PDB file of C-alpha atoms in Angstrom:
ATOM      1  CA  MET A 266      49.943 -26.406   9.395  1.00  0.00           C
ATOM      2  CA  GLU A 267      52.470 -24.027  10.943  1.00  0.00           C
ATOM      3  CA  ILE A 268      53.795 -20.738   9.609  1.00  0.00           C
ATOM      4  CA  THR A 269      57.191 -19.380  10.578  1.00  0.00           C
ATOM      5  CA  GLU A 270      57.954 -15.737   9.834  1.00  0.00           C
ATOM      6  CA  GLU A 271      61.427 -14.350   9.356  1.00  0.00           C
ATOM      7  CA  ARG A 272      62.937 -11.199   7.820  1.00  0.00           C
ATOM      8  CA  ARG A 273      66.036 -11.064   5.657  1.00  0.00           C
ATOM      9  CA  ASN A 274      67.249  -8.301   3.326  1.00  0.00           C
ATOM     10  CA  GLY A 275      63.951  -6.441   3.609  1.00  0.00           C
ATOM     11  CA  LEU A 276      61.914  -9.484   2.611  1.00  0.00           C
ATOM     12  CA  VAL A 277      59.433 -11.373   4.732  1.00  0.00           C
ATOM     13  CA  ILE A 278      60.055 -15.106   4.537  1.00  0.00           C
ATOM     14  CA  LEU A 279      57.043 -17.235   5.386  1.00  0.00           C
ATOM     15  CA  SER A 280      57.805 -20.936   5.815  1.00  0.00           C
ATOM     16  CA  VAL A 281      54.748 -23.118   5.732  1.00  0.00           C
ATOM     17  CA  GLN A 282      54.923 -26.555   7.261  1.00  0.00           C
ATOM     18  CA  GLY A 283      52.459 -29.401   6.726  1.00  0.00           C
ATOM     19  CA  ARG A 284      49.197 -29.264   4.796  1.00  0.00           C
ATOM     20  CA  LEU A 285      47.650 -26.125   3.336  1.00  0.00           C
ATOM     21  CA  ASP A 286      43.985 -26.843   2.620  1.00  0.00           C
ATOM     22  CA  ALA A 287      40.523 -25.340   3.145  1.00  0.00           C
ATOM     23  CA  SER A 288      40.710 -25.997   6.891  1.00  0.00           C
ATOM     24  CA  ASN A 289      43.637 -23.632   7.435  1.00  0.00           C
ATOM     25  CA  ALA A 290      44.127 -21.464   4.318  1.00  0.00           C
ATOM     26  CA  GLY A 291      42.402 -18.614   6.166  1.00  0.00           C
ATOM     27  CA  VAL A 292      45.269 -18.514   8.675  1.00  0.00           C
ATOM     28  CA  LEU A 293      47.819 -17.880   5.924  1.00  0.00           C
ATOM     29  CA  GLU A 294      45.496 -15.360   4.259  1.00  0.00           C
ATOM     30  CA  SER A 295      45.180 -13.377   7.514  1.00  0.00           C
ATOM     31  CA  LYS A 296      48.947 -13.503   7.941  1.00  0.00           C
ATOM     32  CA  PHE A 297      49.547 -12.067   4.454  1.00  0.00           C
ATOM     33  CA  LEU A 298      46.847  -9.417   4.718  1.00  0.00           C
ATOM     34  CA  THR A 299      48.021  -8.271   8.168  1.00  0.00           C
ATOM     35  CA  LEU A 300      51.617  -7.963   6.956  1.00  0.00           C
ATOM     36  CA  ILE A 301      50.553  -6.119   3.787  1.00  0.00           C
ATOM     37  CA  ALA A 302      48.369  -3.765   5.835  1.00  0.00           C
ATOM     38  CA  GLY A 303      51.429  -3.125   8.023  1.00  0.00           C
ATOM     39  CA  GLY A 304      53.455  -2.007   5.012  1.00  0.00           C
ATOM     40  CA  ASP A 305      55.304  -5.167   3.978  1.00  0.00           C
ATOM     41  CA  ARG A 306      55.533  -5.524   0.206  1.00  0.00           C
ATOM     42  CA  ARG A 307      58.034  -8.274  -0.530  1.00  0.00           C
ATOM     43  CA  PHE A 308      57.487 -11.901   0.382  1.00  0.00           C
ATOM     44  CA  VAL A 309      59.145 -15.260  -0.062  1.00  0.00           C
ATOM     45  CA  LEU A 310      57.013 -18.316   0.608  1.00  0.00           C
ATOM     46  CA  ASP A 311      59.354 -21.156   1.503  1.00  0.00           C
ATOM     47  CA  GLY A 312      57.817 -24.528   0.656  1.00  0.00           C
ATOM     48  CA  ALA A 313      60.636 -26.792   1.867  1.00  0.00           C
ATOM     49  CA  ARG A 314      58.351 -28.247   4.551  1.00  0.00           C
ATOM     50  CA  LEU A 315      55.056 -27.848   2.722  1.00  0.00           C
ATOM     51  CA  ASP A 316      53.609 -31.328   2.154  1.00  0.00           C
ATOM     52  CA  TYR A 317      50.373 -30.513   0.397  1.00  0.00           C
ATOM     53  CA  ILE A 318      48.423 -27.639  -1.164  1.00  0.00           C
ATOM     54  CA  SER A 319      44.888 -27.514  -2.559  1.00  0.00           C
ATOM     55  CA  SER A 320      43.206 -24.751  -4.548  1.00  0.00           C
ATOM     56  CA  ALA A 321      42.260 -23.149  -1.207  1.00  0.00           C
ATOM     57  CA  GLY A 322      45.964 -22.587  -0.589  1.00  0.00           C
ATOM     58  CA  LEU A 323      46.629 -21.379  -4.147  1.00  0.00           C
ATOM     59  CA  ARG A 324      43.755 -18.952  -3.767  1.00  0.00           C
ATOM     60  CA  VAL A 325      45.495 -17.290  -0.791  1.00  0.00           C
ATOM     61  CA  LEU A 326      48.506 -16.456  -2.968  1.00  0.00           C
ATOM     62  CA  LEU A 327      46.247 -14.901  -5.591  1.00  0.00           C
ATOM     63  CA  VAL A 328      44.371 -12.890  -2.937  1.00  0.00           C
ATOM     64  CA  ALA A 329      47.648 -11.621  -1.457  1.00  0.00           C
ATOM     65  CA  ARG A 330      49.048 -10.786  -4.901  1.00  0.00           C
ATOM     66  CA  LYS A 331      45.924  -8.831  -5.773  1.00  0.00           C
ATOM     67  CA  ARG A 332      46.053  -6.998  -2.441  1.00  0.00           C
ATOM     68  CA  LEU A 333      49.597  -5.846  -3.212  1.00  0.00           C
ATOM     69  CA  GLY A 334      48.180  -4.273  -6.350  1.00  0.00           C
ATOM     70  CA  PRO A 335      50.289  -2.867  -9.155  1.00  0.00           C
ATOM     71  CA  SER A 336      52.846  -1.569  -6.624  1.00  0.00           C
ATOM     72  CA  ASP A 337      56.431  -2.711  -6.328  1.00  0.00           C
ATOM     73  CA  GLY A 338      55.156  -5.637  -4.268  1.00  0.00           C
ATOM     74  CA  VAL A 339      56.336  -9.148  -4.999  1.00  0.00           C
ATOM     75  CA  ILE A 340      55.579 -12.687  -3.849  1.00  0.00           C
ATOM     76  CA  VAL A 341      58.025 -15.402  -4.873  1.00  0.00           C
ATOM     77  CA  LEU A 342      58.211 -19.053  -3.881  1.00  0.00           C
ATOM     78  CA  CYS A 343      61.061 -21.401  -3.244  1.00  0.00           C
ATOM     79  CA  ALA A 344      61.940 -25.008  -2.447  1.00  0.00           C
ATOM     80  CA  LEU A 345      58.600 -26.456  -3.549  1.00  0.00           C
ATOM     81  CA  LYS A 346      58.403 -30.237  -3.530  1.00  0.00           C
ATOM     82  CA  GLU A 347      58.020 -31.791  -6.967  1.00  0.00           C
ATOM     83  CA  GLN A 348      54.340 -32.699  -6.678  1.00  0.00           C
ATOM     84  CA  ILE A 349      53.459 -29.249  -5.382  1.00  0.00           C
ATOM     85  CA  LYS A 350      55.414 -27.592  -8.185  1.00  0.00           C
ATOM     86  CA  GLU A 351      53.348 -29.660 -10.621  1.00  0.00           C
ATOM     87  CA  ILE A 352      50.134 -28.322  -9.095  1.00  0.00           C
ATOM     88  CA  PHE A 353      51.469 -24.777  -9.568  1.00  0.00           C
ATOM     89  CA  ASP A 354      52.174 -25.628 -13.213  1.00  0.00           C
ATOM     90  CA  ILE A 355      48.726 -27.125 -13.798  1.00  0.00           C
ATOM     91  CA  ALA A 356      47.028 -24.149 -12.147  1.00  0.00           C
ATOM     92  CA  GLY A 357      48.999 -21.727 -14.317  1.00  0.00           C
ATOM     93  CA  PHE A 358      50.548 -20.221 -11.180  1.00  0.00           C
ATOM     94  CA  SER A 359      54.103 -20.828 -12.360  1.00  0.00           C
ATOM     95  CA  SER A 360      53.629 -17.983 -14.837  1.00  0.00           C
ATOM     96  CA  ILE A 361      52.243 -15.618 -12.175  1.00  0.00           C
ATOM     97  CA  PHE A 362      54.765 -16.331  -9.420  1.00  0.00           C
ATOM     98  CA  SER A 363      58.522 -16.788  -9.741  1.00  0.00           C
ATOM     99  CA  ILE A 364      59.610 -20.101  -8.244  1.00  0.00           C
ATOM    100  CA  TYR A 365      63.207 -20.699  -7.119  1.00  0.00           C
ATOM    101  CA  GLY A 366      64.966 -23.912  -6.175  1.00  0.00           C
ATOM    102  CA  THR A 367      66.224 -22.678  -2.818  1.00  0.00           C
ATOM    103  CA  GLN A 368      65.604 -19.831  -0.396  1.00  0.00           C
ATOM    104  CA  ASP A 369      69.101 -18.462  -1.076  1.00  0.00           C
ATOM    105  CA  GLU A 370      68.348 -18.308  -4.816  1.00  0.00           C
ATOM    106  CA  ALA A 371      65.050 -16.553  -4.128  1.00  0.00           C
ATOM    107  CA  LEU A 372      66.782 -13.960  -1.930  1.00  0.00           C
ATOM    108  CA  ALA A 373      69.649 -13.456  -4.366  1.00  0.00           C
ATOM    109  CA  ALA A 374      67.182 -12.735  -7.163  1.00  0.00           C
ATOM    110  CA  GLN A 375      65.511  -9.892  -5.252  1.00  0.00           C
ATOM    111  CA  PRO A 376      67.154  -6.493  -5.206  1.00  0.00           C
ATOM    112  CA  GLY A 377      68.461  -5.768  -1.700  1.00  0.00           C
ATOM    113  CA  GLN A 378      66.668  -3.268   0.460  1.00  0.00           C
ATOM    114  CA  MET A 379      68.155  -2.567   3.854  1.00  0.00           C
TER     115      MET A 379
ATOM    116  CA  MET B 295      45.826 -55.348  -6.205  1.00  0.00           C
ATOM    117  CA  ASP B 296      42.013 -55.122  -5.966  1.00  0.00           C
ATOM    118  CA  GLY B 297      40.689 -53.339  -2.935  1.00  0.00           C
ATOM    119  CA  GLN B 298      37.819 -51.339  -1.526  1.00  0.00           C
ATOM    120  CA  ARG B 299      37.395 -48.957   1.324  1.00  0.00           C
ATOM    121  CA  ALA B 300      34.618 -46.677   2.551  1.00  0.00           C
ATOM    122  CA  ILE B 301      35.428 -43.485   4.433  1.00  0.00           C
ATOM    123  CA  VAL B 302      32.644 -41.663   6.243  1.00  0.00           C
ATOM    124  CA  LEU B 303      33.068 -38.032   7.254  1.00  0.00           C
ATOM    125  CA  THR B 304      31.030 -35.065   8.395  1.00  0.00           C
ATOM    126  CA  ASN B 305      30.852 -31.721   6.580  1.00  0.00           C
ATOM    127  CA  GLN B 306      33.802 -30.078   8.315  1.00  0.00           C
ATOM    128  CA  PHE B 307      37.095 -28.973   6.780  1.00  0.00           C
ATOM    129  CA  THR B 308      39.000 -30.500   9.679  1.00  0.00           C
ATOM    130  CA  GLU B 309      37.992 -33.918   8.271  1.00  0.00           C
ATOM    131  CA  LEU B 310      40.072 -33.366   5.105  1.00  0.00           C
ATOM    132  CA  GLU B 311      43.343 -34.321   6.752  1.00  0.00           C
ATOM    133  CA  ARG B 312      41.958 -37.553   8.201  1.00  0.00           C
ATOM    134  CA  VAL B 313      40.495 -38.513   4.811  1.00  0.00           C
ATOM    135  CA  ALA B 314      43.882 -37.805   3.187  1.00  0.00           C
ATOM    136  CA  HIS B 315      45.619 -40.110   5.670  1.00  0.00           C
ATOM    137  CA  GLU B 316      43.099 -42.877   4.987  1.00  0.00           C
ATOM    138  CA  VAL B 317      43.530 -42.550   1.224  1.00  0.00           C
ATOM    139  CA  GLU B 318      47.292 -42.587   1.705  1.00  0.00           C
ATOM    140  CA  ALA B 319      47.116 -45.753   3.801  1.00  0.00           C
ATOM    141  CA  PHE B 320      44.841 -47.381   1.208  1.00  0.00           C
ATOM    142  CA  GLY B 321      47.145 -46.356  -1.630  1.00  0.00           C
ATOM    143  CA  GLU B 322      50.291 -47.563   0.094  1.00  0.00           C
ATOM    144  CA  ALA B 323      48.686 -50.864   1.025  1.00  0.00           C
ATOM    145  CA  HIS B 324      47.844 -51.410  -2.641  1.00  0.00           C
ATOM    146  CA  GLY B 325      51.123 -50.301  -4.135  1.00  0.00           C
ATOM    147  CA  LEU B 326      50.060 -46.962  -5.622  1.00  0.00           C
ATOM    148  CA  GLY B 327      52.913 -44.545  -6.232  1.00  0.00           C
ATOM    149  CA  ALA B 328      53.388 -41.352  -4.209  1.00  0.00           C
ATOM    150  CA  LYS B 329      52.410 -39.183  -7.178  1.00  0.00           C
ATOM    151  CA  SER B 330      49.146 -41.055  -7.802  1.00  0.00           C
ATOM    152  CA  ILE B 331      48.255 -40.860  -4.125  1.00  0.00           C
ATOM    153  CA  PHE B 332      49.002 -37.116  -4.061  1.00  0.00           C
ATOM    154  CA  ASN B 333      46.853 -36.438  -7.128  1.00  0.00           C
ATOM    155  CA  VAL B 334      43.972 -38.632  -5.979  1.00  0.00           C
ATOM    156  CA  ASN B 335      44.027 -36.862  -2.617  1.00  0.00           C
ATOM    157  CA  LEU B 336      44.014 -33.484  -4.305  1.00  0.00           C
ATOM    158  CA  ALA B 337      41.025 -34.346  -6.506  1.00  0.00           C
ATOM    159  CA  LEU B 338      39.095 -35.800  -3.590  1.00  0.00           C
ATOM    160  CA  ASP B 339      39.953 -32.795  -1.390  1.00  0.00           C
ATOM    161  CA  GLU B 340      38.657 -30.384  -4.048  1.00  0.00           C
ATOM    162  CA  ILE B 341      35.349 -32.227  -4.403  1.00  0.00           C
ATOM    163  CA  LEU B 342      34.887 -32.489  -0.625  1.00  0.00           C
ATOM    164  CA  THR B 343      35.833 -28.810  -0.153  1.00  0.00           C
ATOM    165  CA  ASN B 344      33.158 -27.840  -2.684  1.00  0.00           C
ATOM    166  CA  VAL B 345      30.540 -29.985  -1.004  1.00  0.00           C
ATOM    167  CA  ILE B 346      31.388 -28.674   2.477  1.00  0.00           C
ATOM    168  CA  SER B 347      31.590 -25.028   1.274  1.00  0.00           C
ATOM    169  CA  TYR B 348      28.467 -24.850  -0.855  1.00  0.00           C
ATOM    170  CA  GLY B 349      26.386 -27.973  -0.281  1.00  0.00           C
ATOM    171  CA  TYR B 350      24.716 -26.997   2.970  1.00  0.00           C
ATOM    172  CA  PRO B 351      23.605 -23.348   3.022  1.00  0.00           C
ATOM    173  CA  GLU B 352      21.209 -24.243   5.869  1.00  0.00           C
ATOM    174  CA  GLY B 353      24.099 -25.549   7.998  1.00  0.00           C
ATOM    175  CA  GLY B 354      23.885 -28.500  10.360  1.00  0.00           C
ATOM    176  CA  GLU B 355      25.867 -31.695  10.475  1.00  0.00           C
ATOM    177  CA  HIS B 356      25.796 -33.907   7.407  1.00  0.00           C
ATOM    178  CA  VAL B 357      27.437 -37.171   6.482  1.00  0.00           C
ATOM    179  CA  ILE B 358      29.497 -37.555   3.315  1.00  0.00           C
ATOM    180  CA  THR B 359      30.569 -40.996   2.140  1.00  0.00           C
ATOM    181  CA  VAL B 360      33.677 -41.698   0.073  1.00  0.00           C
ATOM    182  CA  ARG B 361      34.136 -45.104  -1.549  1.00  0.00           C
ATOM    183  CA  LEU B 362      37.424 -46.193  -3.062  1.00  0.00           C
ATOM    184  CA  LYS B 363      37.411 -49.091  -5.515  1.00  0.00           C
ATOM    185  CA  LEU B 364      40.660 -50.241  -6.996  1.00  0.00           C
ATOM    186  CA  SER B 365      41.064 -52.738  -9.813  1.00  0.00           C
ATOM    187  CA  ALA B 366      44.026 -53.508 -12.026  1.00  0.00           C
ATOM    188  CA  ALA B 367      42.658 -51.076 -14.603  1.00  0.00           C
ATOM    189  CA  GLU B 368      41.542 -48.095 -12.544  1.00  0.00           C
ATOM    190  CA  LEU B 369      40.883 -46.442  -9.219  1.00  0.00           C
ATOM    191  CA  VAL B 370      37.307 -45.223  -8.878  1.00  0.00           C
ATOM    192  CA  ILE B 371      36.401 -42.771  -6.136  1.00  0.00           C
ATOM    193  CA  GLU B 372      32.765 -42.149  -5.409  1.00  0.00           C
ATOM    194  CA  VAL B 373      31.654 -39.227  -3.246  1.00  0.00           C
ATOM    195  CA  GLU B 374      28.056 -39.190  -2.049  1.00  0.00           C
ATOM    196  CA  ASP B 375      26.453 -36.278  -0.191  1.00  0.00           C
ATOM    197  CA  ASP B 376      22.953 -35.079   0.656  1.00  0.00           C
ATOM    198  CA  GLY B 377      23.695 -31.398  -0.069  1.00  0.00           C
ATOM    199  CA  ARG B 378      21.858 -29.216  -2.535  1.00  0.00           C
ATOM    200  CA  PRO B 379      22.128 -30.304  -6.181  1.00  0.00           C
ATOM    201  CA  PHE B 380      25.456 -29.245  -7.627  1.00  0.00           C
ATOM    202  CA  ASN B 381      26.856 -30.365 -10.942  1.00  0.00           C
ATOM    203  CA  PRO B 382      30.554 -29.459 -11.120  1.00  0.00           C
ATOM    204  CA  LEU B 383      30.652 -30.317 -14.802  1.00  0.00           C
ATOM    205  CA  GLY B 384      28.582 -27.204 -15.488  1.00  0.00           C
ATOM    206  CA  THR B 385      31.324 -24.795 -14.376  1.00  0.00           C
ATOM    207  CA  ALA B 386      33.670 -23.175 -16.863  1.00  0.00           C
ATOM    208  CA  ALA B 387      37.404 -23.807 -16.706  1.00  0.00           C
ATOM    209  CA  PRO B 388      39.528 -20.802 -15.697  1.00  0.00           C
ATOM    210  CA  ASP B 389      41.850 -19.152 -18.194  1.00  0.00           C
ATOM    211  CA  THR B 390      45.229 -20.087 -16.730  1.00  0.00           C
ATOM    212  CA  GLU B 391      46.972 -17.698 -19.142  1.00  0.00           C
ATOM    213  CA  GLN B 392      45.493 -14.618 -17.510  1.00  0.00           C
ATOM    214  CA  SER B 393      47.610 -12.203 -15.483  1.00  0.00           C
ATOM    215  CA  PRO B 394      47.102 -12.151 -11.700  1.00  0.00           C
ATOM    216  CA  ASP B 395      45.025  -8.970 -11.847  1.00  0.00           C
ATOM    217  CA  GLU B 396      42.720 -10.386 -14.499  1.00  0.00           C
ATOM    218  CA  ARG B 397      42.297 -13.793 -12.954  1.00  0.00           C
ATOM    219  CA  PRO B 398      39.127 -14.382 -11.013  1.00  0.00           C
ATOM    220  CA  ILE B 399      39.589 -15.904  -7.578  1.00  0.00           C
ATOM    221  CA  GLY B 400      37.943 -19.314  -7.556  1.00  0.00           C
ATOM    222  CA  GLY B 401      37.122 -21.947 -10.165  1.00  0.00           C
ATOM    223  CA  LEU B 402      40.558 -23.457  -9.741  1.00  0.00           C
ATOM    224  CA  GLY B 403      39.556 -26.493  -7.728  1.00  0.00           C
ATOM    225  CA  LEU B 404      37.588 -28.213 -10.446  1.00  0.00           C
ATOM    226  CA  HIS B 405      40.215 -27.297 -13.008  1.00  0.00           C
ATOM    227  CA  LEU B 406      42.755 -29.208 -10.915  1.00  0.00           C
ATOM    228  CA  VAL B 407      40.379 -32.175 -10.565  1.00  0.00           C
ATOM    229  CA  ARG B 408      39.946 -32.372 -14.335  1.00  0.00           C
ATOM    230  CA  LYS B 409      43.701 -32.224 -14.849  1.00  0.00           C
ATOM    231  CA  VAL B 410      44.801 -34.854 -12.338  1.00  0.00           C
ATOM    232  CA  MET B 411      41.997 -37.373 -12.908  1.00  0.00           C
ATOM    233  CA  ASP B 412      41.054 -39.145 -16.117  1.00  0.00           C
ATOM    234  CA  ARG B 413      37.256 -38.993 -15.809  1.00  0.00           C
ATOM    235  CA  LEU B 414      34.789 -36.980 -13.754  1.00  0.00           C
ATOM    236  CA  GLU B 415      31.116 -37.922 -13.686  1.00  0.00           C
ATOM    237  CA  TYR B 416      28.167 -36.530 -11.783  1.00  0.00           C
ATOM    238  CA  ARG B 417      24.647 -37.696 -11.169  1.00  0.00           C
ATOM    239  CA  ARG B 418      21.800 -36.762  -8.854  1.00  0.00           C
ATOM    240  CA  GLU B 419      20.112 -39.815  -7.406  1.00  0.00           C
ATOM    241  CA  HIS B 420      17.570 -40.263  -4.590  1.00  0.00           C
ATOM    242  CA  GLY B 421      18.170 -36.739  -3.333  1.00  0.00           C
ATOM    243  CA  LYS B 422      21.938 -37.172  -3.295  1.00  0.00           C
ATOM    244  CA  ASN B 423      24.846 -35.842  -5.303  1.00  0.00           C
ATOM    245  CA  ILE B 424      27.158 -38.544  -6.550  1.00  0.00           C
ATOM    246  CA  PHE B 425      30.554 -37.618  -7.969  1.00  0.00           C
ATOM    247  CA  ILE B 426      32.620 -40.333  -9.582  1.00  0.00           C
ATOM    248  CA  LEU B 427      36.312 -39.687 -10.142  1.00  0.00           C
ATOM    249  CA  THR B 428      38.337 -42.197 -12.124  1.00  0.00           C
ATOM    250  CA  LYS B 429      42.096 -42.541 -12.344  1.00  0.00           C
ATOM    251  CA  VAL B 430      43.345 -44.981 -14.965  1.00  0.00           C
ATOM    252  CA  MET B 431      46.172 -47.177 -13.648  1.00  0.00           C
ATOM    253  CA  ARG B 432      49.199 -47.180 -15.919  1.00  0.00           C
TER     254      ARG B 432
END
């Protein structure tokens, strides 16, 4: 699993590549919590190269969302592969997190913040 | 289409990826579709993650055995471990309608297992936990 971090329009884009399971979910959790502690509030998780996610990976998103609290913080997802999108649906995560088809759509849907 | 394979692993999360590759190879060799393989891997991962996380509070290295048995009618996956007794069927399903602030963290894994597999059985036998996951072939 590899995480690439990028900033566009005031959002942090995290691209996760490979498998997100119990062996490495802690790495993504630390990444989120460090960024949130540093003041970042708006995130896009790009799943274009994410091959697999288990509940350990889903849990990280819930932990990060809770850490943001009832602030203006937001976590959205984009470019999830079909089978991963289905897992989000089954877990009920599709109603918690907005999911966009592409990264451009995800960015366009967020109000700009320079 | 019939086939069997045993996969032996130790109680470490780093084993999950190797197990997934073995299940994938088994599935592809027997003509299972990508979606079935993905879901079977997810269910197996969740069971193994539970066993590795909670089965061995005293630590140490333990062996977990996974057996895959495929027939024309179904794929049966048996997971056997010598961890402390744990019946996953006794846990409540999460309320997936709850808002993020209300939702408890955890409990999701077994919910996913129940959703992607057709049957989940548990028994304790000779000091071992045995989980049996069944996917009906359609």
